PDB file of C-alpha atoms and ligand atoms in Angstrom:
ATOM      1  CA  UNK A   1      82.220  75.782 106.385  1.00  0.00           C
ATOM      2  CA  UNK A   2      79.803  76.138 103.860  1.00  0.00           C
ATOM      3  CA  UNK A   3      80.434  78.700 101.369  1.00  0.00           C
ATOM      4  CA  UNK A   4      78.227  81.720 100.366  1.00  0.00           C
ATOM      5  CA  UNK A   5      79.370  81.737  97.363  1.00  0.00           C
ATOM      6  CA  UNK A   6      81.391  79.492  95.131  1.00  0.00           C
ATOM      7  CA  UNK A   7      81.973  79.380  91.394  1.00  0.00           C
ATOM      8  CA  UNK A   8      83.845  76.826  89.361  1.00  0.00           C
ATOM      9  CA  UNK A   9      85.173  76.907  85.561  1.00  0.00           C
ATOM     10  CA  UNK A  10      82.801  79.832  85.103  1.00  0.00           C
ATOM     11  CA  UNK A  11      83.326  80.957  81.247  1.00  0.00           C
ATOM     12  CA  UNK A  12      81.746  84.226  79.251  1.00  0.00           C
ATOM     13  CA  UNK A  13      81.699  85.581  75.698  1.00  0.00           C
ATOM     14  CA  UNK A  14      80.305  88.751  74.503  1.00  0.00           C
ATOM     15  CA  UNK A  15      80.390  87.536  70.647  1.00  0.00           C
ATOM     16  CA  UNK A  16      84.239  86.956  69.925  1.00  0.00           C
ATOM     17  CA  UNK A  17      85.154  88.363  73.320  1.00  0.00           C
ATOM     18  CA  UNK A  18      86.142  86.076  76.060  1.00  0.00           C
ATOM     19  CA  UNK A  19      85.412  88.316  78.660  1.00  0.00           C
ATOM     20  CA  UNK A  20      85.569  85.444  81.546  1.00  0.00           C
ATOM     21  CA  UNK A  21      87.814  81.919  80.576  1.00  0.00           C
ATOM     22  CA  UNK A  22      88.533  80.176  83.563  1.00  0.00           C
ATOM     23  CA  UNK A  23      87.342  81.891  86.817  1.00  0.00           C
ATOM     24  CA  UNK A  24      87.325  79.645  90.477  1.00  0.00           C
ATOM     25  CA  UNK A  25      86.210  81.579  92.739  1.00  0.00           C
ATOM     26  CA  UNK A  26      84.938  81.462  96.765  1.00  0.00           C
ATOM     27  CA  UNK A  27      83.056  84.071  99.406  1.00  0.00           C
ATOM     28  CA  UNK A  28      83.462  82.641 102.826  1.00  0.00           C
ATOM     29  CA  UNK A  29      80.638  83.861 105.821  1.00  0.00           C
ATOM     30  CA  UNK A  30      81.904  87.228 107.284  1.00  0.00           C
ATOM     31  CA  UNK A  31      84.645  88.156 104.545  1.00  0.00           C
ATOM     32  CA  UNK A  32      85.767  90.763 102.392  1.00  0.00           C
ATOM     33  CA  UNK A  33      86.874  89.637  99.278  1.00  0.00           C
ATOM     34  CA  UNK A  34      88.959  92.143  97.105  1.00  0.00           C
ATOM     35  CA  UNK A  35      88.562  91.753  93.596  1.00  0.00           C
ATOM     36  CA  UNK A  36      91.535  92.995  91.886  1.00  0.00           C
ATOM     37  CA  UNK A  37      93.249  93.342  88.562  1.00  0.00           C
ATOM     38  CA  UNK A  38      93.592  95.571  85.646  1.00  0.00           C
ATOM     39  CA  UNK A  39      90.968  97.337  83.518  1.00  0.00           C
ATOM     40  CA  UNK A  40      89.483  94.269  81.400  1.00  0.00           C
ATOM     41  CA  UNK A  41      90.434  91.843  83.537  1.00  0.00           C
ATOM     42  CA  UNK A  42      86.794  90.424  83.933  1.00  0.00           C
ATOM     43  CA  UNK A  43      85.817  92.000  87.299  1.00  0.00           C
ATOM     44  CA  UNK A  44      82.575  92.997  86.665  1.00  0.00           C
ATOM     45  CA  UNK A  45      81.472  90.324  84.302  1.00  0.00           C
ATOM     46  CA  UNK A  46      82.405  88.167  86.798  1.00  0.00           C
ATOM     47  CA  UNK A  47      80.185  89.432  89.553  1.00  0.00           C
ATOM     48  CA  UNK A  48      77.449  90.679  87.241  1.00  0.00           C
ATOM     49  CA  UNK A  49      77.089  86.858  87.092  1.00  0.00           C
ATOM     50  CA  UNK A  50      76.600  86.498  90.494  1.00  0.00           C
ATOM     51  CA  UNK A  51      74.040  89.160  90.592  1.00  0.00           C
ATOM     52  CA  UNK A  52      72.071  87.359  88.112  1.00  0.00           C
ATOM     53  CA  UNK A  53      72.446  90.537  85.526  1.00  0.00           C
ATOM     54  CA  UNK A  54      74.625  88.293  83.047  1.00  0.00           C
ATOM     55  CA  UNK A  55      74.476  84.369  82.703  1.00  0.00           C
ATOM     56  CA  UNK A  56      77.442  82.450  82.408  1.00  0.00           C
ATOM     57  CA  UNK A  57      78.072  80.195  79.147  1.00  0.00           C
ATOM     58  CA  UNK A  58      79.819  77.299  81.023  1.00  0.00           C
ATOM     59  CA  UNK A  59      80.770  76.673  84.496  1.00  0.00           C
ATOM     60  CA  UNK A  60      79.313  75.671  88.031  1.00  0.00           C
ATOM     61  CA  UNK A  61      77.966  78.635  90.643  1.00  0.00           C
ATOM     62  CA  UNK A  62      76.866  77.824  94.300  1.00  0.00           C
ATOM     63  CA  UNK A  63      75.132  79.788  96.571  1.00  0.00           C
ATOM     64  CA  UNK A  64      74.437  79.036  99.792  1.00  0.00           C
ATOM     65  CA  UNK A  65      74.552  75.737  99.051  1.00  0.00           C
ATOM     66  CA  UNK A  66      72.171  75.880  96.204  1.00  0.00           C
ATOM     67  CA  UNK A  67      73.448  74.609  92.824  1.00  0.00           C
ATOM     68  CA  UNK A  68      72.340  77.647  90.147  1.00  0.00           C
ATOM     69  CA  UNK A  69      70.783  76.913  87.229  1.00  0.00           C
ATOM     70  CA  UNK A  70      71.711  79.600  85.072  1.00  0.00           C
ATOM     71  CA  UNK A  71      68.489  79.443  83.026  1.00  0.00           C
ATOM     72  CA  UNK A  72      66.537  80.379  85.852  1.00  0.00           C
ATOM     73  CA  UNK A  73      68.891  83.038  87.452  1.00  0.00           C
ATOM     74  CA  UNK A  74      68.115  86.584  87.270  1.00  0.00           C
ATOM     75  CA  UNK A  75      68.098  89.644  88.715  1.00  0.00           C
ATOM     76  CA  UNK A  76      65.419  89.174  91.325  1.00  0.00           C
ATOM     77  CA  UNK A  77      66.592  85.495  91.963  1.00  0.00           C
ATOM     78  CA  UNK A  78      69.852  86.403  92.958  1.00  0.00           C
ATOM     79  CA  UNK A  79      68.117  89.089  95.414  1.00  0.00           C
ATOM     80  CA  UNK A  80      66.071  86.599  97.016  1.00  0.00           C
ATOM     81  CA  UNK A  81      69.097  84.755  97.911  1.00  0.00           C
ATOM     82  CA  UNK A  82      70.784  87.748 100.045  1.00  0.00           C
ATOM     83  CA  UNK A  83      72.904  88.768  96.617  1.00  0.00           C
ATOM     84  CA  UNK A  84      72.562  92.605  96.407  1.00  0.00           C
ATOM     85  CA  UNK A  85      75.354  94.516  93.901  1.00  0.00           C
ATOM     86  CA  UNK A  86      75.985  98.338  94.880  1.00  0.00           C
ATOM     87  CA  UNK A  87      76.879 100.238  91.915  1.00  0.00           C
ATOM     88  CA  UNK A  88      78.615 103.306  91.894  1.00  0.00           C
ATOM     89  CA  UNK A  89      76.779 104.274  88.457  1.00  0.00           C
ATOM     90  CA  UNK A  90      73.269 103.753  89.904  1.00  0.00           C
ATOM     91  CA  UNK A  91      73.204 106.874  91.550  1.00  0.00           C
ATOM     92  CA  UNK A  92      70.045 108.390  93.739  1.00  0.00           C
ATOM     93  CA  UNK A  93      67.769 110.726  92.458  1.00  0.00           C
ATOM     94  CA  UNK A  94      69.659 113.767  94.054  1.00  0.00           C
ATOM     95  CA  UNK A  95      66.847 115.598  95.236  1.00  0.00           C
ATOM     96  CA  UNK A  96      64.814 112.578  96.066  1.00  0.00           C
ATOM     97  CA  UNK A  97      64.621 112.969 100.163  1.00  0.00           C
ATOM     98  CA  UNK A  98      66.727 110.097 101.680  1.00  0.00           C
ATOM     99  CA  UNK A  99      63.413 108.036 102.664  1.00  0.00           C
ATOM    100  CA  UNK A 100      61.892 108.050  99.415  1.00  0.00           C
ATOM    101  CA  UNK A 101      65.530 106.503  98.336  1.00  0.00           C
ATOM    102  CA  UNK A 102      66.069 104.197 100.648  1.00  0.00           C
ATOM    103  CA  UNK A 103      62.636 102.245  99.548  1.00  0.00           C
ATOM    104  CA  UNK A 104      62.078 103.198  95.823  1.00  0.00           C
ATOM    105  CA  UNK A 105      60.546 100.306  94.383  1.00  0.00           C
ATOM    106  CA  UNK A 106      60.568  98.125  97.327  1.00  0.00           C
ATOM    107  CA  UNK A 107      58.227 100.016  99.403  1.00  0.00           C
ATOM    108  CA  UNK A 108      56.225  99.027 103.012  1.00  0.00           C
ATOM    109  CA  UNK A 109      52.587  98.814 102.861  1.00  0.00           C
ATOM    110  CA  UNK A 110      49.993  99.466 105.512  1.00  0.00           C
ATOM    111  CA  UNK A 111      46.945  97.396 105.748  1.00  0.00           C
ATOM    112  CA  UNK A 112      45.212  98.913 103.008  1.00  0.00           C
ATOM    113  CA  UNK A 113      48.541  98.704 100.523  1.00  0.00           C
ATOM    114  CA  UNK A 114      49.150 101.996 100.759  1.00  0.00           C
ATOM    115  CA  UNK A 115      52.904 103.043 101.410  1.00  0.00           C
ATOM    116  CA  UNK A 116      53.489 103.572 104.784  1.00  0.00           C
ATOM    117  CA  UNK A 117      55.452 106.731 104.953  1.00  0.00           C
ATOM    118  CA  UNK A 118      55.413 107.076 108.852  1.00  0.00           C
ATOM    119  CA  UNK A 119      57.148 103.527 108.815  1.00  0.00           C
ATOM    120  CA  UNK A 120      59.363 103.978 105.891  1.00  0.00           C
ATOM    121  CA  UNK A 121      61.053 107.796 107.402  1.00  0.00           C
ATOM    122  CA  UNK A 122      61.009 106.019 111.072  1.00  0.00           C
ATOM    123  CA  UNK A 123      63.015 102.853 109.232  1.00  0.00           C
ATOM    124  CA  UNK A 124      65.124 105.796 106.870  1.00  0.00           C
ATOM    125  CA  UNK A 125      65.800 107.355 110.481  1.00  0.00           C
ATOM    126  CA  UNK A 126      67.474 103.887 111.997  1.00  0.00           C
ATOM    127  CA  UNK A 127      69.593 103.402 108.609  1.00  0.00           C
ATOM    128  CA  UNK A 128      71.277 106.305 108.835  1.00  0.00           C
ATOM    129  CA  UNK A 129      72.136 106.620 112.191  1.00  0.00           C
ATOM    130  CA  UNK A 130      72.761 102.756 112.785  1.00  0.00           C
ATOM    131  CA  UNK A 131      74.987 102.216 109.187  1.00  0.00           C
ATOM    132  CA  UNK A 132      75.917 106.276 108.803  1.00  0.00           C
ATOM    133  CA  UNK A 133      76.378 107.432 111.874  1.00  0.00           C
ATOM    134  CA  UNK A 134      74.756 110.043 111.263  1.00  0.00           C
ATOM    135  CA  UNK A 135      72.581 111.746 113.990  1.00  0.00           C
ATOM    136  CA  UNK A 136      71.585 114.895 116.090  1.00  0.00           C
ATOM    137  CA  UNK A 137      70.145 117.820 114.342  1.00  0.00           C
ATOM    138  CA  UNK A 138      71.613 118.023 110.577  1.00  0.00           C
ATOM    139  CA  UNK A 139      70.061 115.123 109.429  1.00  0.00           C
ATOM    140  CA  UNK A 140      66.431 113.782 108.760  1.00  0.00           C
ATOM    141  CA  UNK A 141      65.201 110.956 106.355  1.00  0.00           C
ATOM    142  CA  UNK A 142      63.179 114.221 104.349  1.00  0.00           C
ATOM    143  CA  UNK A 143      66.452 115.740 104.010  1.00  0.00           C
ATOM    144  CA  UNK A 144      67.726 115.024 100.008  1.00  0.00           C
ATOM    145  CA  UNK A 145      70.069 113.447  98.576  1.00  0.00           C
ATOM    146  CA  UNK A 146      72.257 115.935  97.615  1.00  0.00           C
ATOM    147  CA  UNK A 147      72.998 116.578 101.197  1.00  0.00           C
ATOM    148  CA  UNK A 148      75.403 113.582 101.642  1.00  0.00           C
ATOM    149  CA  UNK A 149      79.324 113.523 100.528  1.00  0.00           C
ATOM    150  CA  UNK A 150      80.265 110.898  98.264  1.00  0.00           C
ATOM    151  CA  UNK A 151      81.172 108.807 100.880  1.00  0.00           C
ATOM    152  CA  UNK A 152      77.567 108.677 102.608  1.00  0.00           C
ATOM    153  CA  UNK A 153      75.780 107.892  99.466  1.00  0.00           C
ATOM    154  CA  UNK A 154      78.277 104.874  98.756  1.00  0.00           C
ATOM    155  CA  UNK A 155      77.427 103.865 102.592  1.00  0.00           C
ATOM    156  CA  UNK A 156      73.588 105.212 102.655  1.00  0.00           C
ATOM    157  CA  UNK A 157      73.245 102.452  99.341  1.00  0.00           C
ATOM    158  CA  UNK A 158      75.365  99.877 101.370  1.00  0.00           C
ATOM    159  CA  UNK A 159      72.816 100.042 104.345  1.00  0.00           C
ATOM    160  CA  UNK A 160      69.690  99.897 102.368  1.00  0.00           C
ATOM    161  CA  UNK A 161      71.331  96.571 101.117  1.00  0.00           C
ATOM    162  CA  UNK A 162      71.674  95.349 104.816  1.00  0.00           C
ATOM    163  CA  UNK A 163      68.447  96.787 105.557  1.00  0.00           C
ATOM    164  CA  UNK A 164      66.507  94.844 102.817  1.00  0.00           C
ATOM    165  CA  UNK A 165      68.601  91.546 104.139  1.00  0.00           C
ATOM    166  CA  UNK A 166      71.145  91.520 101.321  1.00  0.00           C
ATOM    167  CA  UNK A 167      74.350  89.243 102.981  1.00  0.00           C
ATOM    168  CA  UNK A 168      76.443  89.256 100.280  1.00  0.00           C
ATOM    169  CA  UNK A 169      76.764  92.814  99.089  1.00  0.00           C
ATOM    170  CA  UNK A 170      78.726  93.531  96.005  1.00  0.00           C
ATOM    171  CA  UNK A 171      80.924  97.008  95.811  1.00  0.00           C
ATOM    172  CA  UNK A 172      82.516  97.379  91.712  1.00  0.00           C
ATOM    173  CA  UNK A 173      84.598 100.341  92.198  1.00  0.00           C
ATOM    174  CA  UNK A 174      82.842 101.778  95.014  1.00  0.00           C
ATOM    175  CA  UNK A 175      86.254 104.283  95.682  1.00  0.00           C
ATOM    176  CA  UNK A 176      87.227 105.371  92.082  1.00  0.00           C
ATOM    177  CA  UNK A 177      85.246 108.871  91.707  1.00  0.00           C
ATOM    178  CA  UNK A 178      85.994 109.778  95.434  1.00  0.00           C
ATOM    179  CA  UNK A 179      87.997 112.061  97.214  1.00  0.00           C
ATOM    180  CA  UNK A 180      90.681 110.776  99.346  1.00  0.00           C
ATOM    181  CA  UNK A 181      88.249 111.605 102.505  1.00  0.00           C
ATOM    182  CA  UNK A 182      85.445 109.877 101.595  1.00  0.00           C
ATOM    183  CA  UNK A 183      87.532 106.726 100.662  1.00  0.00           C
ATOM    184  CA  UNK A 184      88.045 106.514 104.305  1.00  0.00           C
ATOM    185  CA  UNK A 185      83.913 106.743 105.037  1.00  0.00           C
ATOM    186  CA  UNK A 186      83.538 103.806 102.332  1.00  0.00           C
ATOM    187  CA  UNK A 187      85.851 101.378 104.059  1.00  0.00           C
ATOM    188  CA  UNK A 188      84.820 101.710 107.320  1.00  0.00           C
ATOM    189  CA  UNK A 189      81.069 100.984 106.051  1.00  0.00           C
ATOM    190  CA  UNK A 190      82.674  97.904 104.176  1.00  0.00           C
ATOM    191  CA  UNK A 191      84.133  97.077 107.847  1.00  0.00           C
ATOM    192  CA  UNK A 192      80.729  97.410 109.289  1.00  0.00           C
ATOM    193  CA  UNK A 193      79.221  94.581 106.733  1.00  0.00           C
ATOM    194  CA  UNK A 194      81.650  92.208 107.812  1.00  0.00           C
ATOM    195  CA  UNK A 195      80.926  93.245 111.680  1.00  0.00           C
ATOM    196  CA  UNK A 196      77.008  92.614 110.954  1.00  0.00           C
ATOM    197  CA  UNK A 197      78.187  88.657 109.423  1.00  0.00           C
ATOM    198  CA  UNK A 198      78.011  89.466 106.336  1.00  0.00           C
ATOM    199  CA  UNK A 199      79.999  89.130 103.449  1.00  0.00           C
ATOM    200  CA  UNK A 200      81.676  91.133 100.753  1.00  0.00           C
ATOM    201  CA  UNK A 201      82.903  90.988  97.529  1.00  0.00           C
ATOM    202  CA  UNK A 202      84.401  94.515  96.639  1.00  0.00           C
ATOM    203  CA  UNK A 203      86.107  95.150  93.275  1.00  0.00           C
ATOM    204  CA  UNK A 204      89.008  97.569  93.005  1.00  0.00           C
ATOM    205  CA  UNK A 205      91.963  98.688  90.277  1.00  0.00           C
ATOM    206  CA  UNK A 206      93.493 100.157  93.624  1.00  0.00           C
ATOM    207  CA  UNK A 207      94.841  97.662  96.205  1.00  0.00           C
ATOM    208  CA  UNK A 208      95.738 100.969  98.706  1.00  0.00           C
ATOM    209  CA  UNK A 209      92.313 101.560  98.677  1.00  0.00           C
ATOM    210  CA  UNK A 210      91.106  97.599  99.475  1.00  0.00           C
ATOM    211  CA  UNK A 211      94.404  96.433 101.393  1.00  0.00           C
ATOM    212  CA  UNK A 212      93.069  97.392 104.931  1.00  0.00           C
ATOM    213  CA  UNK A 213      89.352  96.374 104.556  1.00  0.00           C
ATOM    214  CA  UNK A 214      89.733  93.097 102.799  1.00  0.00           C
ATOM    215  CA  UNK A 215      90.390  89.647 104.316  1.00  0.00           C
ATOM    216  CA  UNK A 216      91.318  88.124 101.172  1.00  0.00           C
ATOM    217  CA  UNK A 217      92.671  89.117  97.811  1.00  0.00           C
ATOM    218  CA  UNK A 218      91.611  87.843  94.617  1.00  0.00           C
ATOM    219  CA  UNK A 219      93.561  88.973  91.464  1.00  0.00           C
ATOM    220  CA  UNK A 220      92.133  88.625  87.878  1.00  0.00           C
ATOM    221  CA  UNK A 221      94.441  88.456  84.690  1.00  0.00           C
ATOM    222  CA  UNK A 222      92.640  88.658  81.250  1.00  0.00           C
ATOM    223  CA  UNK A 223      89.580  86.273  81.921  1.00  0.00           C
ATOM    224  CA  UNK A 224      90.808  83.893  84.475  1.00  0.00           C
ATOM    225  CA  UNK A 225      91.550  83.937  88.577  1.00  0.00           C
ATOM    226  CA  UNK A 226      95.515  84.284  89.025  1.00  0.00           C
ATOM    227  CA  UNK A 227      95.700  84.550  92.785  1.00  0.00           C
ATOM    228  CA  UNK A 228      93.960  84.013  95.766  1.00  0.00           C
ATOM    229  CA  UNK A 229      95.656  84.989  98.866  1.00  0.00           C
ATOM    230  CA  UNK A 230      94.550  85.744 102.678  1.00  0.00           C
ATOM    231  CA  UNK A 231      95.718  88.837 104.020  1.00  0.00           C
ATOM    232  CA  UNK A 232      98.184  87.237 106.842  1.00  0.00           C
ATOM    233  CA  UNK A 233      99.888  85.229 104.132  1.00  0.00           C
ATOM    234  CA  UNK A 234     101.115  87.641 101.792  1.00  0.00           C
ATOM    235  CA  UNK A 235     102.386  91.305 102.238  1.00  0.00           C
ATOM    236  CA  UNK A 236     100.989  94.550 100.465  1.00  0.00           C
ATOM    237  CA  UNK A 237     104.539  94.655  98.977  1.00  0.00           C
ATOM    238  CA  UNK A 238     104.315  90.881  97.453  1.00  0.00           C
ATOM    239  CA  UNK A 239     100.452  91.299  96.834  1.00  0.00           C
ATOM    240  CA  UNK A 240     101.634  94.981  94.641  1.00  0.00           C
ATOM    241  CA  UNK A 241     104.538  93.226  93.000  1.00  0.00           C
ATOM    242  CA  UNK A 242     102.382  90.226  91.799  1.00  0.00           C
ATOM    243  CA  UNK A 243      99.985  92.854  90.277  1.00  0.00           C
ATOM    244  CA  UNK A 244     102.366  94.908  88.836  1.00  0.00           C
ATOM    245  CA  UNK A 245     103.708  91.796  87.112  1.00  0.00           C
ATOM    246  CA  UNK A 246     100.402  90.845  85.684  1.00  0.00           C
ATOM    247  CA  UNK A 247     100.348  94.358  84.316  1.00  0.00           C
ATOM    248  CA  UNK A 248     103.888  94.451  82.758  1.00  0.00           C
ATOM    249  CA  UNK A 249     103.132  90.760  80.742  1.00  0.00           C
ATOM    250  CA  UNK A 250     102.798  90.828  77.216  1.00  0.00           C
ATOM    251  CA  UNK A 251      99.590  90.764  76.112  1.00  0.00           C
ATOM    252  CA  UNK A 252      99.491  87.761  73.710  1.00  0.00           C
TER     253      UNK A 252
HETATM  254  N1  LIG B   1      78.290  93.836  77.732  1.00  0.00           N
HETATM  255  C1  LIG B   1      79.459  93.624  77.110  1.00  0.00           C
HETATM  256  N2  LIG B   1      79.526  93.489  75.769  1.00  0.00           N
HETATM  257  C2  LIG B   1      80.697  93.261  75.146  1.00  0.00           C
HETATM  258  N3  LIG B   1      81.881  93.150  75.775  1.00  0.00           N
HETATM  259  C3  LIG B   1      81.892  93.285  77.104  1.00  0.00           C
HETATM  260  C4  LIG B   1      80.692  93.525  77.845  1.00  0.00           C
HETATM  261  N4  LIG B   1      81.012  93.598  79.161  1.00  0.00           N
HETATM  262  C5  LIG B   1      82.345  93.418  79.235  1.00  0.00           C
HETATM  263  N5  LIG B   1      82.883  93.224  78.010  1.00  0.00           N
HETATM  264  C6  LIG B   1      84.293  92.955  77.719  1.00  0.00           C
HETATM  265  O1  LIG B   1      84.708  91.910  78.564  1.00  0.00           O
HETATM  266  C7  LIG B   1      86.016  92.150  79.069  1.00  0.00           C
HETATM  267  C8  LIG B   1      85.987  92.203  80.581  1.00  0.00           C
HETATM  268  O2  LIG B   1      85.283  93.363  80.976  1.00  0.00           O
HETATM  269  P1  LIG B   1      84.927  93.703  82.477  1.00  0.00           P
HETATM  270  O3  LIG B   1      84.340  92.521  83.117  1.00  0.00           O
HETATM  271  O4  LIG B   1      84.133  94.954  82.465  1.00  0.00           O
HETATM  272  O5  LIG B   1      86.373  93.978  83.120  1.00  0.00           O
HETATM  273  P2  LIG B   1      86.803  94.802  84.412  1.00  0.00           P
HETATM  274  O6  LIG B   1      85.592  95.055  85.220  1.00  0.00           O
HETATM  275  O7  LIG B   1      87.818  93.938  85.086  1.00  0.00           O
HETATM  276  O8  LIG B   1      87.431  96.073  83.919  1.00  0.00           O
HETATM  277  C9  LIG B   1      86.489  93.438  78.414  1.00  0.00           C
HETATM  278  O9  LIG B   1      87.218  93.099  77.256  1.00  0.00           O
HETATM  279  C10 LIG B   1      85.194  94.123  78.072  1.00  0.00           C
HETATM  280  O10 LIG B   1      85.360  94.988  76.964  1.00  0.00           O
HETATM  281 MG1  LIG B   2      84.725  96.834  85.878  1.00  0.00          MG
END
């Protein structure tokens, strides 16, 4: 099976900090990956690479097949390829309506290239009640922002991805400022990526809130992948112990 994503001996310094050593790393079709491991650990350097926002100093990446030249990897690149990060910082406008959200900056044009508003609330509709669930009378793609939990942003951001063809959607911390509710909402939109095909790479501090959503686990330890384990082959006991045990080492 042809990976979507695979990295090998991938290496990063921010000026004396090594912020990535020695990171191996694999996204299979139609999986949730679990990034874990403590605050520093590289997480988000590491998948800022993928996303084309940071470029790696050494090391191979793959996606899709494709060998990546780092020199010609950005942003947009990795977006053309089906890469698409959510981040929990990159809020919406809160009293943006939801349409005007879902296609900031990536708008649909009618045949004189003006923005087609009747297509982009009628494709604003679909999202929300195809990835959301949301229907009946409360809800309408003029309503704003502000009128969705925590939860529903996280998942209203996680269906634009899917809408704009994104397959390998990227979650860093998507759980961390949420109630214990809307935790619930964000996994079972992480579910429904993996039910469309897609992939999944979500990052986390908190394996109770991953455990049930991911397929696989991947623990980082200062720089470097420590772990890789599927979910059938290792329990949430074992998978908390080895954790805690990176934790508890002495830092050298
Ligand atoms: N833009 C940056 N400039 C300097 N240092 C950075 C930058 N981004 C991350 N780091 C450092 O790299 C290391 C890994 O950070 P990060 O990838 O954010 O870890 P995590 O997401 O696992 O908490 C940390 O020591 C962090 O301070
Ligand atoms: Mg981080």
């Amino acid at each position: 099976m042809e990976a979507m994503v695979e990295m090998k001996g991938i290496g990063k310094s921010f000026g004396s900090v090594e912020a990535l050593r020695q990171v191996d790393f694999r996204l299979n079709p139609g999986e949730v990956v679990a990034l874990l491991g403590d605050n520093g650990a590289g997480k988000s350097t590491l998948i800022k690479i993928l996303s084309g926002f940071h470029s790696a100093d050494r090391g191979s990446m793959m996606v899709k097949g494709r060998e990546i030249d780092f020199k010609a990897y950005d942003v947009t690149v990795a977006r053309s390829l089906g890469v698409e990060t959510v981040y929990q910082e990159r809020s919406l406008g809160e009293r943006q309506p939801l349409w005007r959200n879902v296609f900031i900056g990536r708008h649909r044009l009618n045949r004189w290239g003006l923005i087609d508003v009747k297509r982009e609330k009628m494709e604003t509709m679909e999202l929300l009640s195809s990835v959301l669930g949301l229907r009946g009378a409360g809800l309408s793609p003029d309503a704003s922002v502000e009128t969705l939990s925590g939860g529903e942003r996280q998942g209203l951001a996680i269906g634009r991805a899917m809408h704009f063809g994104a397959d390998i959607i990227v979650l860093d911390e998507p759980t961390t400022a949420l109630a214990l509710s809307e935790v619930g909402k964000v996994l079972s939109f992480i579910g429904s990526i993996r039910e469309d095909g897609r992939s999944c790479i979500v990052i986390s501090h908190d394996l109770g809130h991953v455990y049930k959503v991911a397929d696989r686990f991947v623990l980082m330890d200062r720089g470097s992948t420590v772990g890789d384990y599927r979910k059938g082959d290792i329990t949430p006991e074992e998978l908390m112990a080895r954790m805690i045990g990176l934790n508890g080492e002495v830092k050298p």
